[in-house]
Amino acid sequence: MVKAILIGLVGLLAACGAKQTTPPPQVRIEQNGLYTGLISSDETAESCAGFRVDERIVMEAIESAIDVTERVYQHELVASNCTASGTFASPKNKGRWTLDRACRLIFERENGSVEYKLFKECVQPLFYELDVSETSLQSGR
Amino acid sequence: MIIFNAAGHAIHANIVLKIFPVIGKGRMESVKGIILHQTGGATAASSFNSYNNGAAGAHFLVDKDGTIYQTASVYQQTWHVGKLRSRCLAELSCSAAEQRQASRFDPTGTHRREMTKSVPGRYPSNQDSIGIEIVGQALPLNEPNPDKRVYEALSPQQKESVDWLIRHLTLALKISRTEIFRHPTVSYKNNSEAASASW
């Protein structure tokens, strides 16, 4: 009886262990180097064509970008006409992403919630050089 | 004409004083220009709430009904502009070398270069401009990407108040009318911000 219970427990633990294996996150890039024309920058469709992100950059952006409010995203951060977008799926996160050359990231979850972020580890030459004032309109002092 | 007292607060029946000392970021030695903004919010209260946090803000705010609030002293800098775009690139007056530099998307570098110049060689900045916020949302709100939203048109009362305020500020502070700009002209912003403002 005790042996049967022990065998059962071992089997259960093994099953739980198997379930803990998580699939790797998946990034899909649907648009790359897109020019929006929505922002008052001097970028052109030609220059935006050079803004081409890869899966590694998108993964890093989604995992490390800091949260900002919608107001800060819309009103205070530098914006760019050059964007890339696609989908992302991991056990914790699933949704659509949009990343621009000014290091701004939007993550739209499947449930409809939207997160606004700043990817502070973005680096030149693909992105632009952030400085310490990036979450305010401080520049110009 | 508007008269400003020693604290830089307007003395005029058309202007309601609602000063947020926390958005003042140091003395403004001279005023060279005016920058027009739209708040992105539906009410003046939403802007006042964010002013209480003490980061970004402007000197005046024009509500939907045309009420003009002064929110910071005209002798104080406020953070309302951000990184400057290249003025010579917009006005086709750059040297060949600067044209090459300014054509690259490098807002930090461009801003650094611009700040070595003075107005009118560059656009007015936080250092030397008055900011006027106009209450107005970018729509539709159910569009998750704010870049794809379009700022609503100014109400008739706002148009009248903005026109009145600019006329009186240019007189009182001796600002050239050539140094009045919408925010997207001077920085990297949604093209439609303050697009319907005129002066």
mmCIF file of C-alpha atoms in Angstrom:
data_model
loop_
_atom_site.group_PDB
_atom_site.id
_atom_site.type_symbol
_atom_site.label_atom_id
_atom_site.label_comp_id
_atom_site.label_asym_id
_atom_site.label_seq_id
_atom_site.Cartn_x
_atom_site.Cartn_y
_atom_site.Cartn_z
ATOM 1 C CA MET A 1 0.000 0.000 0.000
ATOM 2 C CA VAL A 2 2.747 2.406 1.057
ATOM 3 C CA LYS A 3 4.783 1.393 -1.997
ATOM 4 C CA ALA A 4 1.811 2.096 -4.268
ATOM 5 C CA ILE A 5 1.356 5.560 -2.735
ATOM 6 C CA LEU A 6 5.062 6.325 -3.152
ATOM 7 C CA ILE A 7 4.982 5.258 -6.794
ATOM 8 C CA GLY A 8 1.922 7.442 -7.309
ATOM 9 C CA LEU A 9 3.622 10.450 -5.693
ATOM 10 C CA VAL A 10 6.746 10.011 -7.805
ATOM 11 C CA GLY A 11 4.587 9.806 -10.919
ATOM 12 C CA LEU A 12 2.708 12.960 -9.901
ATOM 13 C CA LEU A 13 5.916 14.877 -9.211
ATOM 14 C CA ALA A 14 7.351 13.798 -12.568
ATOM 15 C CA ALA A 15 4.203 14.981 -14.299
ATOM 16 C CA CYS A 16 4.378 18.359 -12.514
ATOM 17 C CA GLY A 17 8.019 18.687 -13.493
ATOM 18 C CA ALA A 18 7.194 18.024 -17.100
ATOM 19 C CA LYS A 19 4.537 20.711 -17.060
ATOM 20 C CA GLN A 20 7.083 23.331 -15.842
ATOM 21 C CA THR A 21 8.943 23.199 -19.150
ATOM 22 C CA THR A 22 8.049 26.477 -20.846
ATOM 23 C CA PRO A 23 8.185 27.118 -24.562
ATOM 24 C CA PRO A 24 10.571 29.906 -25.641
ATOM 25 C CA PRO A 25 9.006 33.312 -26.387
ATOM 26 C CA GLN A 26 8.206 33.861 -30.022
ATOM 27 C CA VAL A 27 8.593 37.137 -31.863
ATOM 28 C CA ARG A 28 7.138 37.745 -35.292
ATOM 29 C CA ILE A 29 8.086 40.839 -37.281
ATOM 30 C CA GLU A 30 5.318 41.873 -39.659
ATOM 31 C CA GLN A 31 6.461 45.342 -40.683
ATOM 32 C CA ASN A 32 9.995 46.686 -40.598
ATOM 33 C CA GLY A 33 11.414 50.043 -41.661
ATOM 34 C CA LEU A 34 7.966 51.564 -42.083
ATOM 35 C CA TYR A 35 7.545 55.359 -42.545
ATOM 36 C CA THR A 36 4.380 56.715 -40.880
ATOM 37 C CA GLY A 37 4.447 60.423 -41.753
ATOM 38 C CA LEU A 38 2.549 61.117 -38.510
ATOM 39 C CA ILE A 39 5.391 62.804 -36.641
ATOM 40 C CA SER A 40 7.050 66.183 -37.200
ATOM 41 C CA SER A 41 10.538 64.812 -37.754
ATOM 42 C CA ASP A 42 12.811 65.261 -40.769
ATOM 43 C CA GLU A 43 12.878 61.534 -41.464
ATOM 44 C CA THR A 44 12.008 60.229 -44.904
ATOM 45 C CA ALA A 45 10.703 56.943 -46.244
ATOM 46 C CA GLU A 46 14.226 56.272 -47.507
ATOM 47 C CA SER A 47 15.844 56.865 -44.115
ATOM 48 C CA CYS A 48 13.168 54.789 -42.348
ATOM 49 C CA ALA A 49 13.931 51.868 -44.627
ATOM 50 C CA GLY A 50 17.182 51.528 -42.671
ATOM 51 C CA PHE A 51 15.312 51.058 -39.394
ATOM 52 C CA ARG A 52 15.137 47.283 -39.468
ATOM 53 C CA VAL A 53 14.871 45.473 -36.150
ATOM 54 C CA ASP A 54 15.485 41.754 -35.591
ATOM 55 C CA GLU A 55 13.887 39.281 -33.181
ATOM 56 C CA ARG A 56 16.657 39.712 -30.612
ATOM 57 C CA ILE A 57 16.131 43.477 -30.385
ATOM 58 C CA VAL A 58 12.362 43.140 -30.143
ATOM 59 C CA MET A 59 12.697 40.501 -27.423
ATOM 60 C CA GLU A 60 15.076 42.705 -25.470
ATOM 61 C CA ALA A 61 12.768 45.713 -25.871
ATOM 62 C CA ILE A 62 9.707 43.828 -24.657
ATOM 63 C CA GLU A 63 11.530 42.317 -21.703
ATOM 64 C CA SER A 64 13.489 45.359 -20.518
ATOM 65 C CA ALA A 65 11.562 48.498 -21.505
ATOM 66 C CA ILE A 66 10.304 50.580 -18.602
ATOM 67 C CA ASP A 67 6.638 51.503 -18.224
ATOM 68 C CA VAL A 68 5.616 55.087 -18.938
ATOM 69 C CA THR A 69 2.160 56.608 -18.768
ATOM 70 C CA GLU A 70 0.137 57.129 -21.916
ATOM 71 C CA ARG A 71 0.461 60.881 -21.341
ATOM 72 C CA VAL A 72 4.254 60.684 -21.189
ATOM 73 C CA TYR A 73 4.340 58.462 -24.293
ATOM 74 C CA GLN A 74 2.054 60.760 -26.270
ATOM 75 C CA HIS A 75 3.019 64.141 -24.927
ATOM 76 C CA GLU A 76 6.537 64.154 -23.581
ATOM 77 C CA LEU A 77 8.799 61.649 -25.307
ATOM 78 C CA VAL A 78 10.553 62.292 -28.606
ATOM 79 C CA ALA A 79 8.640 60.493 -31.375
ATOM 80 C CA SER A 80 9.760 59.051 -34.698
ATOM 81 C CA ASN A 81 8.197 58.300 -38.082
ATOM 82 C CA CYS A 82 10.200 55.071 -38.408
ATOM 83 C CA THR A 83 8.493 52.028 -36.919
ATOM 84 C CA ALA A 84 8.434 48.254 -36.854
ATOM 85 C CA SER A 85 5.621 46.063 -35.597
ATOM 86 C CA GLY A 86 4.531 42.488 -35.126
ATOM 87 C CA THR A 87 3.397 39.920 -32.600
ATOM 88 C CA PHE A 88 4.907 38.410 -29.455
ATOM 89 C CA ALA A 89 3.947 35.309 -27.528
ATOM 90 C CA SER A 90 5.283 33.871 -24.273
ATOM 91 C CA PRO A 91 3.508 32.124 -21.392
ATOM 92 C CA LYS A 92 3.237 35.460 -19.563
ATOM 93 C CA ASN A 93 2.834 37.887 -22.461
ATOM 94 C CA LYS A 94 0.928 37.677 -25.711
ATOM 95 C CA GLY A 95 0.032 40.487 -28.007
ATOM 96 C CA ARG A 96 1.050 43.017 -30.639
ATOM 97 C CA TRP A 97 4.088 45.293 -30.372
ATOM 98 C CA THR A 98 5.096 48.496 -32.149
ATOM 99 C CA LEU A 99 8.590 49.908 -31.741
ATOM 100 C CA ASP A 100 9.853 53.214 -33.139
ATOM 101 C CA ARG A 101 13.289 54.668 -33.776
ATOM 102 C CA ALA A 102 12.860 56.948 -30.761
ATOM 103 C CA CYS A 103 12.889 53.820 -28.538
ATOM 104 C CA ARG A 104 9.176 53.965 -27.746
ATOM 105 C CA LEU A 105 7.319 50.663 -27.473
ATOM 106 C CA ILE A 106 3.599 49.933 -27.415
ATOM 107 C CA PHE A 107 2.459 46.511 -26.272
ATOM 108 C CA GLU A 108 -1.188 45.635 -26.928
ATOM 109 C CA ARG A 109 -2.213 42.564 -24.984
ATOM 110 C CA GLU A 110 -4.759 40.078 -26.265
ATOM 111 C CA ASN A 111 -7.201 41.159 -23.562
ATOM 112 C CA GLY A 112 -7.233 44.690 -25.010
ATOM 113 C CA SER A 113 -5.023 46.360 -22.395
ATOM 114 C CA VAL A 114 -2.248 48.575 -23.755
ATOM 115 C CA GLU A 115 1.164 49.212 -22.208
ATOM 116 C CA TYR A 116 3.321 52.215 -23.127
ATOM 117 C CA LYS A 117 7.044 51.782 -22.647
ATOM 118 C CA LEU A 118 10.460 53.318 -23.187
ATOM 119 C CA PHE A 119 13.263 50.982 -24.261
ATOM 120 C CA LYS A 120 16.137 52.659 -22.446
ATOM 121 C CA GLU A 121 18.729 50.140 -23.606
ATOM 122 C CA CYS A 122 18.160 50.970 -27.269
ATOM 123 C CA VAL A 123 21.460 51.776 -28.949
ATOM 124 C CA GLN A 124 22.747 53.689 -31.927
ATOM 125 C CA PRO A 125 23.018 53.522 -34.876
ATOM 126 C CA LEU A 126 19.646 51.776 -35.242
ATOM 127 C CA PHE A 127 17.964 53.904 -32.577
ATOM 128 C CA TYR A 128 18.861 57.343 -31.317
ATOM 129 C CA GLU A 129 20.911 58.334 -28.292
ATOM 130 C CA LEU A 130 18.699 58.633 -25.206
ATOM 131 C CA ASP A 131 19.759 60.834 -22.330
ATOM 132 C CA VAL A 132 18.769 61.163 -18.702
ATOM 133 C CA SER A 133 15.840 63.476 -19.422
ATOM 134 C CA GLU A 134 13.969 61.089 -21.662
ATOM 135 C CA THR A 135 10.792 60.845 -19.645
ATOM 136 C CA SER A 136 10.215 64.568 -19.368
ATOM 137 C CA LEU A 137 10.343 67.619 -21.587
ATOM 138 C CA GLN A 138 13.388 68.767 -19.646
ATOM 139 C CA SER A 139 15.715 69.088 -22.641
ATOM 140 C CA GLY A 140 16.426 72.618 -23.590
ATOM 141 C CA ARG A 141 17.513 73.829 -20.208
ATOM 142 C CA MET B 1 -2.403 95.363 -21.945
ATOM 143 C CA ILE B 2 -1.321 92.683 -19.484
ATOM 144 C CA ILE B 3 0.868 93.882 -16.641
ATOM 145 C CA PHE B 4 3.101 91.388 -14.852
ATOM 146 C CA ASN B 5 3.961 91.934 -11.187
ATOM 147 C CA ALA B 6 7.393 91.295 -9.690
ATOM 148 C CA ALA B 7 6.587 87.599 -9.331
ATOM 149 C CA GLY B 8 5.784 87.350 -13.034
ATOM 150 C CA HIS B 9 2.061 86.915 -12.436
ATOM 151 C CA ALA B 10 -0.425 88.644 -14.759
ATOM 152 C CA ILE B 11 -2.654 91.345 -13.443
ATOM 153 C CA HIS B 12 -5.636 91.275 -15.788
ATOM 154 C CA ALA B 13 -9.309 90.385 -15.426
ATOM 155 C CA ASN B 14 -9.114 87.938 -18.355
ATOM 156 C CA ILE B 15 -6.469 85.777 -16.662
ATOM 157 C CA VAL B 16 -7.138 83.465 -13.727
ATOM 158 C CA LEU B 17 -4.058 82.884 -11.585
ATOM 159 C CA LYS B 18 -3.583 79.208 -10.736
ATOM 160 C CA ILE B 19 0.142 79.032 -10.167
ATOM 161 C CA PHE B 20 1.904 75.697 -9.658
ATOM 162 C CA PRO B 21 5.308 76.739 -8.245
ATOM 163 C CA VAL B 22 6.547 73.161 -8.659
ATOM 164 C CA ILE B 23 6.586 73.414 -12.501
ATOM 165 C CA GLY B 24 8.882 76.460 -12.359
ATOM 166 C CA LYS B 25 12.384 75.217 -13.220
ATOM 167 C CA GLY B 26 14.603 78.211 -12.622
ATOM 168 C CA ARG B 27 14.753 81.812 -13.701
ATOM 169 C CA MET B 28 14.087 82.677 -17.346
ATOM 170 C CA GLU B 29 16.468 85.483 -18.214
ATOM 171 C CA SER B 30 14.764 86.500 -21.453
ATOM 172 C CA VAL B 31 11.676 85.516 -23.399
ATOM 173 C CA LYS B 32 12.231 85.031 -27.100
ATOM 174 C CA GLY B 33 9.193 83.101 -28.257
ATOM 175 C CA ILE B 34 5.887 81.370 -27.619
ATOM 176 C CA ILE B 35 5.142 77.666 -28.159
ATOM 177 C CA LEU B 36 1.565 76.408 -28.563
ATOM 178 C CA HIS B 37 0.589 72.975 -27.277
ATOM 179 C CA GLN B 38 -2.506 70.835 -26.862
ATOM 180 C CA THR B 39 -2.858 68.930 -23.620
ATOM 181 C CA GLY B 40 -4.105 65.559 -24.872
ATOM 182 C CA GLY B 41 -6.640 65.573 -22.012
ATOM 183 C CA ALA B 42 -10.348 66.398 -21.990
ATOM 184 C CA THR B 43 -10.291 68.849 -19.106
ATOM 185 C CA ALA B 44 -8.105 71.496 -17.502
ATOM 186 C CA ALA B 45 -8.253 69.454 -14.293
ATOM 187 C CA SER B 46 -6.348 66.560 -15.866
ATOM 188 C CA SER B 47 -3.493 68.912 -16.736
ATOM 189 C CA PHE B 48 -3.564 70.488 -13.283
ATOM 190 C CA ASN B 49 -3.274 67.008 -11.775
ATOM 191 C CA SER B 50 -0.153 66.284 -13.779
ATOM 192 C CA TYR B 51 1.278 69.730 -12.939
ATOM 193 C CA ASN B 52 1.004 68.744 -9.282
ATOM 194 C CA ASN B 53 3.535 66.001 -10.005
ATOM 195 C CA GLY B 54 5.992 68.758 -10.776
ATOM 196 C CA ALA B 55 7.629 67.644 -14.010
ATOM 197 C CA ALA B 56 6.441 69.058 -17.320
ATOM 198 C CA GLY B 57 4.150 72.072 -17.529
ATOM 199 C CA ALA B 58 3.601 75.359 -19.333
ATOM 200 C CA HIS B 59 2.981 78.983 -18.372
ATOM 201 C CA PHE B 60 -0.633 79.339 -19.517
ATOM 202 C CA LEU B 61 -3.528 76.964 -20.085
ATOM 203 C CA VAL B 62 -6.617 77.769 -22.160
ATOM 204 C CA ASP B 63 -9.699 75.759 -21.171
ATOM 205 C CA LYS B 64 -12.463 74.607 -23.538
ATOM 206 C CA ASP B 65 -14.670 77.541 -22.589
ATOM 207 C CA GLY B 66 -11.879 79.998 -23.308
ATOM 208 C CA THR B 67 -10.865 80.616 -19.687
ATOM 209 C CA ILE B 68 -7.179 81.543 -19.536
ATOM 210 C CA TYR B 69 -5.233 80.245 -16.537
ATOM 211 C CA GLN B 70 -1.702 81.341 -15.722
ATOM 212 C CA THR B 71 0.026 78.298 -14.244
ATOM 213 C CA ALA B 72 3.652 79.487 -13.939
ATOM 214 C CA SER B 73 5.482 82.779 -13.602
ATOM 215 C CA VAL B 74 6.619 84.290 -16.913
ATOM 216 C CA TYR B 75 10.005 84.794 -15.236
ATOM 217 C CA GLN B 76 10.412 81.043 -14.675
ATOM 218 C CA GLN B 77 11.442 78.385 -17.172
ATOM 219 C CA THR B 78 9.068 75.441 -17.527
ATOM 220 C CA TRP B 79 9.611 72.120 -19.253
ATOM 221 C CA HIS B 80 7.265 72.249 -22.217
ATOM 222 C CA VAL B 81 9.424 72.035 -25.356
ATOM 223 C CA GLY B 82 11.776 69.030 -25.204
ATOM 224 C CA LYS B 83 14.445 68.420 -27.800
ATOM 225 C CA LEU B 84 14.705 71.053 -30.509
ATOM 226 C CA ARG B 85 14.565 70.260 -34.204
ATOM 227 C CA SER B 86 17.028 71.912 -36.549
ATOM 228 C CA ARG B 87 15.714 75.321 -37.563
ATOM 229 C CA CYS B 88 18.168 75.781 -40.416
ATOM 230 C CA LEU B 89 17.042 72.462 -41.911
ATOM 231 C CA ALA B 90 13.417 73.625 -41.888
ATOM 232 C CA GLU B 91 14.290 77.038 -43.248
ATOM 233 C CA LEU B 92 16.794 75.727 -45.822
ATOM 234 C CA SER B 93 19.600 77.825 -44.393
ATOM 235 C CA CYS B 94 22.060 75.187 -43.097
ATOM 236 C CA SER B 95 25.667 75.054 -44.168
ATOM 237 C CA ALA B 96 26.474 71.942 -46.206
ATOM 238 C CA ALA B 97 28.156 70.325 -43.196
ATOM 239 C CA GLU B 98 25.279 71.059 -40.835
ATOM 240 C CA GLN B 99 22.748 69.951 -43.416
ATOM 241 C CA ARG B 100 24.401 66.514 -43.423
ATOM 242 C CA GLN B 101 24.433 66.337 -39.612
ATOM 243 C CA ALA B 102 20.896 67.623 -39.158
ATOM 244 C CA SER B 103 19.453 65.264 -41.747
ATOM 245 C CA ARG B 104 20.328 62.280 -39.523
ATOM 246 C CA PHE B 105 17.705 61.258 -36.956
ATOM 247 C CA ASP B 106 19.691 62.234 -33.886
ATOM 248 C CA PRO B 107 17.424 64.358 -31.654
ATOM 249 C CA THR B 108 19.971 64.475 -28.809
ATOM 250 C CA GLY B 109 22.850 65.611 -31.045
ATOM 251 C CA THR B 110 20.653 68.015 -32.990
ATOM 252 C CA HIS B 111 19.387 69.528 -29.750
ATOM 253 C CA ARG B 112 22.936 69.975 -28.439
ATOM 254 C CA ARG B 113 23.970 71.768 -31.624
ATOM 255 C CA GLU B 114 20.866 73.948 -31.662
ATOM 256 C CA MET B 115 21.407 75.056 -28.067
ATOM 257 C CA THR B 116 24.797 76.524 -28.986
ATOM 258 C CA LYS B 117 22.884 79.055 -31.114
ATOM 259 C CA SER B 118 20.483 81.760 -30.052
ATOM 260 C CA VAL B 119 17.018 82.711 -31.313
ATOM 261 C CA PRO B 120 16.318 83.313 -34.216
ATOM 262 C CA GLY B 121 19.205 81.027 -35.261
ATOM 263 C CA ARG B 122 17.331 78.228 -33.501
ATOM 264 C CA TYR B 123 13.766 77.698 -32.322
ATOM 265 C CA PRO B 124 12.822 79.015 -28.854
ATOM 266 C CA SER B 125 13.449 76.406 -26.129
ATOM 267 C CA ASN B 126 12.515 75.814 -22.495
ATOM 268 C CA GLN B 127 15.236 78.318 -21.684
ATOM 269 C CA ASP B 128 13.591 81.261 -23.416
ATOM 270 C CA SER B 129 9.977 80.608 -24.351
ATOM 271 C CA ILE B 130 6.484 80.886 -22.940
ATOM 272 C CA GLY B 131 4.356 77.754 -23.263
ATOM 273 C CA ILE B 132 0.616 77.926 -23.859
ATOM 274 C CA GLU B 133 -1.315 74.690 -23.355
ATOM 275 C CA ILE B 134 -4.734 74.417 -24.994
ATOM 276 C CA VAL B 135 -7.091 71.801 -23.555
ATOM 277 C CA GLY B 136 -7.796 69.268 -26.284
ATOM 278 C CA GLN B 137 -7.718 65.542 -26.857
ATOM 279 C CA ALA B 138 -6.201 63.508 -29.635
ATOM 280 C CA LEU B 139 -8.901 61.234 -31.051
ATOM 281 C CA PRO B 140 -10.140 58.542 -31.320
ATOM 282 C CA LEU B 141 -9.311 57.406 -27.803
ATOM 283 C CA ASN B 142 -9.833 53.741 -28.722
ATOM 284 C CA GLU B 143 -6.855 53.947 -31.085
ATOM 285 C CA PRO B 144 -4.043 52.408 -28.997
ATOM 286 C CA ASN B 145 -1.256 54.176 -30.883
ATOM 287 C CA PRO B 146 -1.358 57.872 -29.906
ATOM 288 C CA ASP B 147 0.624 58.789 -33.037
ATOM 289 C CA LYS B 148 -2.400 57.742 -35.114
ATOM 290 C CA ARG B 149 -4.792 59.981 -33.203
ATOM 291 C CA VAL B 150 -5.618 63.483 -34.408
ATOM 292 C CA TYR B 151 -5.915 66.418 -32.040
ATOM 293 C CA GLU B 152 -9.369 67.977 -31.975
ATOM 294 C CA ALA B 153 -9.925 71.479 -33.332
ATOM 295 C CA LEU B 154 -9.870 74.414 -30.935
ATOM 296 C CA SER B 155 -13.298 75.602 -29.785
ATOM 297 C CA PRO B 156 -14.313 79.093 -30.984
ATOM 298 C CA GLN B 157 -13.784 80.385 -27.430
ATOM 299 C CA GLN B 158 -10.287 78.876 -27.334
ATOM 300 C CA LYS B 159 -9.406 80.443 -30.672
ATOM 301 C CA GLU B 160 -10.496 83.831 -29.417
ATOM 302 C CA SER B 161 -8.613 83.460 -26.126
ATOM 303 C CA VAL B 162 -5.406 82.185 -27.759
ATOM 304 C CA ASP B 163 -5.458 85.073 -30.200
ATOM 305 C CA TRP B 164 -6.035 87.567 -27.368
ATOM 306 C CA LEU B 165 -3.354 86.033 -25.156
ATOM 307 C CA ILE B 166 -0.710 85.965 -27.891
ATOM 308 C CA ARG B 167 -1.477 89.553 -28.862
ATOM 309 C CA HIS B 168 -1.055 90.721 -25.273
ATOM 310 C CA LEU B 169 1.981 88.550 -24.462
ATOM 311 C CA THR B 170 3.892 89.730 -27.528
ATOM 312 C CA LEU B 171 3.233 93.321 -26.467
ATOM 313 C CA ALA B 172 3.949 92.901 -22.759
ATOM 314 C CA LEU B 173 7.068 90.736 -23.162
ATOM 315 C CA LYS B 174 8.286 92.238 -26.470
ATOM 316 C CA ILE B 175 8.192 88.933 -28.345
ATOM 317 C CA SER B 176 8.519 88.965 -32.111
ATOM 318 C CA ARG B 177 5.486 87.492 -33.878
ATOM 319 C CA THR B 178 7.907 85.534 -36.067
ATOM 320 C CA GLU B 179 8.903 83.513 -32.970
ATOM 321 C CA ILE B 180 5.524 81.891 -32.299
ATOM 322 C CA PHE B 181 5.353 78.200 -33.149
ATOM 323 C CA ARG B 182 3.234 75.091 -32.726
ATOM 324 C CA HIS B 183 4.969 72.383 -30.694
ATOM 325 C CA PRO B 184 5.456 70.006 -33.676
ATOM 326 C CA THR B 185 7.341 72.717 -35.546
ATOM 327 C CA VAL B 186 10.042 72.911 -32.903
ATOM 328 C CA SER B 187 10.194 69.316 -31.623
ATOM 329 C CA TYR B 188 9.391 65.702 -32.603
ATOM 330 C CA LYS B 189 5.669 65.473 -32.021
ATOM 331 C CA ASN B 190 2.310 64.367 -33.430
ATOM 332 C CA ASN B 191 1.831 66.571 -36.514
ATOM 333 C CA SER B 192 -1.732 67.469 -35.591
ATOM 334 C CA GLU B 193 -0.969 69.057 -32.192
ATOM 335 C CA ALA B 194 -2.318 72.637 -32.135
ATOM 336 C CA ALA B 195 -2.793 72.464 -35.926
ATOM 337 C CA SER B 196 -5.966 74.518 -35.754
ATOM 338 C CA ALA B 197 -4.452 77.284 -33.625
ATOM 339 C CA SER B 198 -3.887 80.580 -35.394
ATOM 340 C CA TRP B 199 -2.584 83.955 -34.374
#
